[in-house]
Amino acid sequence: MNDLLSRVTPQTLGIIWFPKDDVDSFNPYYGPIDYLLDGLLTAHLETSPELSSRIIIGENFGRSFYVMVVKKIVATEIEGLQTLIAQKLQVESDILVIDETGQFDKIEKAAFKIKSHLRLYK
């Protein structure tokens, strides 16, 4: 848990997470991401459990913090995330990608506007 939290810096605008299975508290990334979102991940899952992908906006380091949980790459959903964060990107900005499903190459292609800011979390 602490390793993921230590990788989020003031320059981190968000996280794109490809969970391997269902998004629940048994996933090792669930707790840290829910912590970063001040419980919004849990609240969002409770109110909309049927969604396959979702963008949740919280706050971290006094700025908007975006988390996109992706089960299937849909170009319009990726475009929505890019639109939300494009104006906030700076040279030093990064977006962590947690790839439990091996789709990093696909997200790089779909997220062409933010590709240079993606950092694969290992």
PDB file of N, CA and C in Angstrom, residues 39-87:
ATOM      1  N   GLY A  39     -12.167   8.082   0.110  1.00  0.00           N
ATOM      2  CA  GLY A  39     -13.333   7.204   0.182  1.00  0.00           C
ATOM      3  C   GLY A  39     -14.278   7.291  -1.004  1.00  0.00           C
ATOM      4  N   LEU A  40     -13.966   8.100  -2.003  1.00  0.00           N
ATOM      5  CA  LEU A  40     -14.865   8.251  -3.152  1.00  0.00           C
ATOM      6  C   LEU A  40     -14.953   7.001  -4.010  1.00  0.00           C
ATOM      7  N   LEU A  41     -13.906   6.179  -4.034  1.00  0.00           N
ATOM      8  CA  LEU A  41     -13.976   4.931  -4.797  1.00  0.00           C
ATOM      9  C   LEU A  41     -15.053   4.034  -4.206  1.00  0.00           C
ATOM     10  N   THR A  42     -15.034   3.857  -2.909  1.00  0.00           N
ATOM     11  CA  THR A  42     -16.051   3.041  -2.246  1.00  0.00           C
ATOM     12  C   THR A  42     -17.441   3.619  -2.466  1.00  0.00           C
ATOM     13  N   ALA A  43     -17.585   4.919  -2.287  1.00  0.00           N
ATOM     14  CA  ALA A  43     -18.892   5.563  -2.460  1.00  0.00           C
ATOM     15  C   ALA A  43     -19.399   5.403  -3.889  1.00  0.00           C
ATOM     16  N   HIS A  44     -18.516   5.542  -4.854  1.00  0.00           N
ATOM     17  CA  HIS A  44     -18.916   5.434  -6.260  1.00  0.00           C
ATOM     18  C   HIS A  44     -19.331   4.012  -6.602  1.00  0.00           C
ATOM     19  N   LEU A  45     -18.606   3.040  -6.091  1.00  0.00           N
ATOM     20  CA  LEU A  45     -18.951   1.637  -6.359  1.00  0.00           C
ATOM     21  C   LEU A  45     -20.275   1.259  -5.719  1.00  0.00           C
ATOM     22  N   GLU A  46     -20.566   1.842  -4.569  1.00  0.00           N
ATOM     23  CA  GLU A  46     -21.830   1.545  -3.901  1.00  0.00           C
ATOM     24  C   GLU A  46     -23.018   2.139  -4.649  1.00  0.00           C
ATOM     25  N   THR A  47     -22.824   3.303  -5.280  1.00  0.00           N
ATOM     26  CA  THR A  47     -23.937   3.951  -5.976  1.00  0.00           C
ATOM     27  C   THR A  47     -24.082   3.508  -7.422  1.00  0.00           C
ATOM     28  N   SER A  48     -22.990   3.053  -8.047  1.00  0.00           N
ATOM     29  CA  SER A  48     -23.044   2.654  -9.463  1.00  0.00           C
ATOM     30  C   SER A  48     -22.230   1.386  -9.700  1.00  0.00           C
ATOM     31  N   PRO A  49     -22.622   0.269  -9.105  1.00  0.00           N
ATOM     32  CA  PRO A  49     -21.808  -0.950  -9.234  1.00  0.00           C
ATOM     33  C   PRO A  49     -21.810  -1.553 -10.636  1.00  0.00           C
ATOM     34  N   GLU A  50     -22.765  -1.190 -11.470  1.00  0.00           N
ATOM     35  CA  GLU A  50     -22.891  -1.820 -12.781  1.00  0.00           C
ATOM     36  C   GLU A  50     -21.959  -1.234 -13.844  1.00  0.00           C
ATOM     37  N   LEU A  51     -21.354  -0.081 -13.588  1.00  0.00           N
ATOM     38  CA  LEU A  51     -20.482   0.539 -14.587  1.00  0.00           C
ATOM     39  C   LEU A  51     -19.207  -0.268 -14.772  1.00  0.00           C
ATOM     40  N   SER A  52     -18.782  -0.411 -16.025  1.00  0.00           N
ATOM     41  CA  SER A  52     -17.548  -1.150 -16.263  1.00  0.00           C
ATOM     42  C   SER A  52     -16.332  -0.234 -16.176  1.00  0.00           C
ATOM     43  N   SER A  53     -16.481   1.014 -16.560  1.00  0.00           N
ATOM     44  CA  SER A  53     -15.403   1.994 -16.453  1.00  0.00           C
ATOM     45  C   SER A  53     -15.964   3.231 -15.775  1.00  0.00           C
ATOM     46  N   ARG A  54     -15.093   3.947 -15.098  1.00  0.00           N
ATOM     47  CA  ARG A  54     -15.547   5.141 -14.395  1.00  0.00           C
ATOM     48  C   ARG A  54     -14.386   6.100 -14.185  1.00  0.00           C
ATOM     49  N   ILE A  55     -14.704   7.383 -14.160  1.00  0.00           N
ATOM     50  CA  ILE A  55     -13.738   8.414 -13.811  1.00  0.00           C
ATOM     51  C   ILE A  55     -14.225   9.028 -12.513  1.00  0.00           C
ATOM     52  N   ILE A  56     -13.353   9.045 -11.525  1.00  0.00           N
ATOM     53  CA  ILE A  56     -13.676   9.610 -10.223  1.00  0.00           C
ATOM     54  C   ILE A  56     -12.710  10.764  -9.985  1.00  0.00           C
ATOM     55  N   ILE A  57     -13.257  11.902  -9.612  1.00  0.00           N
ATOM     56  CA  ILE A  57     -12.438  13.085  -9.385  1.00  0.00           C
ATOM     57  C   ILE A  57     -12.438  13.407  -7.896  1.00  0.00           C
ATOM     58  N   GLY A  58     -11.257  13.395  -7.325  1.00  0.00           N
ATOM     59  CA  GLY A  58     -11.076  13.746  -5.931  1.00  0.00           C
ATOM     60  C   GLY A  58     -10.132  14.932  -5.834  1.00  0.00           C
ATOM     61  N   GLU A  59      -9.468  15.040  -4.709  1.00  0.00           N
ATOM     62  CA  GLU A  59      -8.502  16.111  -4.523  1.00  0.00           C
ATOM     63  C   GLU A  59      -7.278  15.544  -3.825  1.00  0.00           C
ATOM     64  N   ASN A  60      -6.114  15.962  -4.291  1.00  0.00           N
ATOM     65  CA  ASN A  60      -4.861  15.536  -3.706  1.00  0.00           C
ATOM     66  C   ASN A  60      -3.866  16.674  -3.855  1.00  0.00           C
ATOM     67  N   PHE A  61      -3.118  16.949  -2.813  1.00  0.00           N
ATOM     68  CA  PHE A  61      -2.167  18.059  -2.808  1.00  0.00           C
ATOM     69  C   PHE A  61      -2.856  19.377  -3.198  1.00  0.00           C
ATOM     70  N   GLY A  62      -4.120  19.525  -2.817  1.00  0.00           N
ATOM     71  CA  GLY A  62      -4.855  20.759  -3.068  1.00  0.00           C
ATOM     72  C   GLY A  62      -5.310  20.952  -4.509  1.00  0.00           C
ATOM     73  N   ARG A  63      -5.213  19.906  -5.321  1.00  0.00           N
ATOM     74  CA  ARG A  63      -5.631  19.999  -6.729  1.00  0.00           C
ATOM     75  C   ARG A  63      -6.514  18.816  -7.092  1.00  0.00           C
ATOM     76  N   SER A  64      -7.211  18.964  -8.192  1.00  0.00           N
ATOM     77  CA  SER A  64      -8.042  17.861  -8.674  1.00  0.00           C
ATOM     78  C   SER A  64      -7.156  16.652  -8.951  1.00  0.00           C
ATOM     79  N   PHE A  65      -7.680  15.479  -8.601  1.00  0.00           N
ATOM     80  CA  PHE A  65      -6.964  14.220  -8.785  1.00  0.00           C
ATOM     81  C   PHE A  65      -7.929  13.257  -9.461  1.00  0.00           C
ATOM     82  N   TYR A  66      -7.534  12.726 -10.602  1.00  0.00           N
ATOM     83  CA  TYR A  66      -8.413  11.918 -11.438  1.00  0.00           C
ATOM     84  C   TYR A  66      -8.026  10.445 -11.361  1.00  0.00           C
ATOM     85  N   VAL A  67      -9.015   9.597 -11.152  1.00  0.00           N
ATOM     86  CA  VAL A  67      -8.785   8.161 -11.191  1.00  0.00           C
ATOM     87  C   VAL A  67      -9.770   7.577 -12.198  1.00  0.00           C
ATOM     88  N   MET A  68      -9.232   6.881 -13.185  1.00  0.00           N
ATOM     89  CA  MET A  68     -10.070   6.186 -14.148  1.00  0.00           C
ATOM     90  C   MET A  68      -9.877   4.694 -13.944  1.00  0.00           C
ATOM     91  N   VAL A  69     -10.975   4.024 -13.626  1.00  0.00           N
ATOM     92  CA  VAL A  69     -10.975   2.575 -13.471  1.00  0.00           C
ATOM     93  C   VAL A  69     -11.500   2.016 -14.784  1.00  0.00           C
ATOM     94  N   VAL A  70     -10.681   1.211 -15.460  1.00  0.00           N
ATOM     95  CA  VAL A  70     -11.008   0.753 -16.811  1.00  0.00           C
ATOM     96  C   VAL A  70     -11.063  -0.770 -16.856  1.00  0.00           C
ATOM     97  N   LYS A  71     -12.189  -1.299 -17.259  1.00  0.00           N
ATOM     98  CA  LYS A  71     -12.277  -2.740 -17.491  1.00  0.00           C
ATOM     99  C   LYS A  71     -12.168  -3.041 -18.981  1.00  0.00           C
ATOM    100  N   LYS A  72     -12.578  -2.086 -19.800  1.00  0.00           N
ATOM    101  CA  LYS A  72     -12.506  -2.242 -21.248  1.00  0.00           C
ATOM    102  C   LYS A  72     -12.168  -0.872 -21.837  1.00  0.00           C
ATOM    103  N   ILE A  73     -11.189  -0.846 -22.739  1.00  0.00           N
ATOM    104  CA  ILE A  73     -10.804   0.428 -23.332  1.00  0.00           C
ATOM    105  C   ILE A  73     -11.849   0.845 -24.358  1.00  0.00           C
ATOM    106  N   VAL A  74     -12.466   1.979 -24.082  1.00  0.00           N
ATOM    107  CA  VAL A  74     -13.449   2.575 -24.984  1.00  0.00           C
ATOM    108  C   VAL A  74     -12.911   3.953 -25.348  1.00  0.00           C
ATOM    109  N   ALA A  75     -12.705   4.188 -26.639  1.00  0.00           N
ATOM    110  CA  ALA A  75     -12.063   5.416 -27.088  1.00  0.00           C
ATOM    111  C   ALA A  75     -12.753   6.673 -26.552  1.00  0.00           C
ATOM    112  N   THR A  76     -14.077   6.698 -26.543  1.00  0.00           N
ATOM    113  CA  THR A  76     -14.773   7.898 -26.068  1.00  0.00           C
ATOM    114  C   THR A  76     -14.547   8.135 -24.571  1.00  0.00           C
ATOM    115  N   GLU A  77     -14.394   7.079 -23.798  1.00  0.00           N
ATOM    116  CA  GLU A  77     -14.125   7.240 -22.372  1.00  0.00           C
ATOM    117  C   GLU A  77     -12.707   7.761 -22.135  1.00  0.00           C
ATOM    118  N   ILE A  78     -11.750   7.248 -22.891  1.00  0.00           N
ATOM    119  CA  ILE A  78     -10.375   7.736 -22.794  1.00  0.00           C
ATOM    120  C   ILE A  78     -10.320   9.194 -23.229  1.00  0.00           C
ATOM    121  N   GLU A  79     -11.054   9.528 -24.272  1.00  0.00           N
ATOM    122  CA  GLU A  79     -11.113  10.917 -24.744  1.00  0.00           C
ATOM    123  C   GLU A  79     -11.683  11.819 -23.653  1.00  0.00           C
ATOM    124  N   GLY A  80     -12.673  11.334 -22.927  1.00  0.00           N
ATOM    125  CA  GLY A  80     -13.245  12.107 -21.823  1.00  0.00           C
ATOM    126  C   GLY A  80     -12.211  12.424 -20.763  1.00  0.00           C
ATOM    127  N   LEU A  81     -11.385  11.444 -20.404  1.00  0.00           N
ATOM    128  CA  LEU A  81     -10.331  11.682 -19.428  1.00  0.00           C
ATOM    129  C   LEU A  81      -9.326  12.686 -19.968  1.00  0.00           C
ATOM    130  N   GLN A  82      -8.928  12.519 -21.213  1.00  0.00           N
ATOM    131  CA  GLN A  82      -7.964  13.443 -21.815  1.00  0.00           C
ATOM    132  C   GLN A  82      -8.498  14.872 -21.810  1.00  0.00           C
ATOM    133  N   THR A  83      -9.769  15.031 -22.121  1.00  0.00           N
ATOM    134  CA  THR A  83     -10.383  16.351 -22.132  1.00  0.00           C
ATOM    135  C   THR A  83     -10.371  16.967 -20.734  1.00  0.00           C
ATOM    136  N   LEU A  84     -10.654  16.150 -19.726  1.00  0.00           N
ATOM    137  CA  LEU A  84     -10.676  16.650 -18.348  1.00  0.00           C
ATOM    138  C   LEU A  84      -9.313  17.153 -17.886  1.00  0.00           C
ATOM    139  N   ILE A  85      -8.258  16.460 -18.259  1.00  0.00           N
ATOM    140  CA  ILE A  85      -6.956  16.808 -17.699  1.00  0.00           C
ATOM    141  C   ILE A  85      -6.021  17.555 -18.641  1.00  0.00           C
ATOM    142  N   ALA A  86      -6.357  17.650 -19.909  1.00  0.00           N
ATOM    143  CA  ALA A  86      -5.446  18.253 -20.890  1.00  0.00           C
ATOM    144  C   ALA A  86      -4.991  19.657 -20.494  1.00  0.00           C
ATOM    145  N   GLN A  87      -5.896  20.471 -19.997  1.00  0.00           N
ATOM    146  CA  GLN A  87      -5.543  21.849 -19.644  1.00  0.00           C
ATOM    147  C   GLN A  87      -4.694  21.924 -18.384  1.00  0.00           C
TER     148      GLN A  87
END
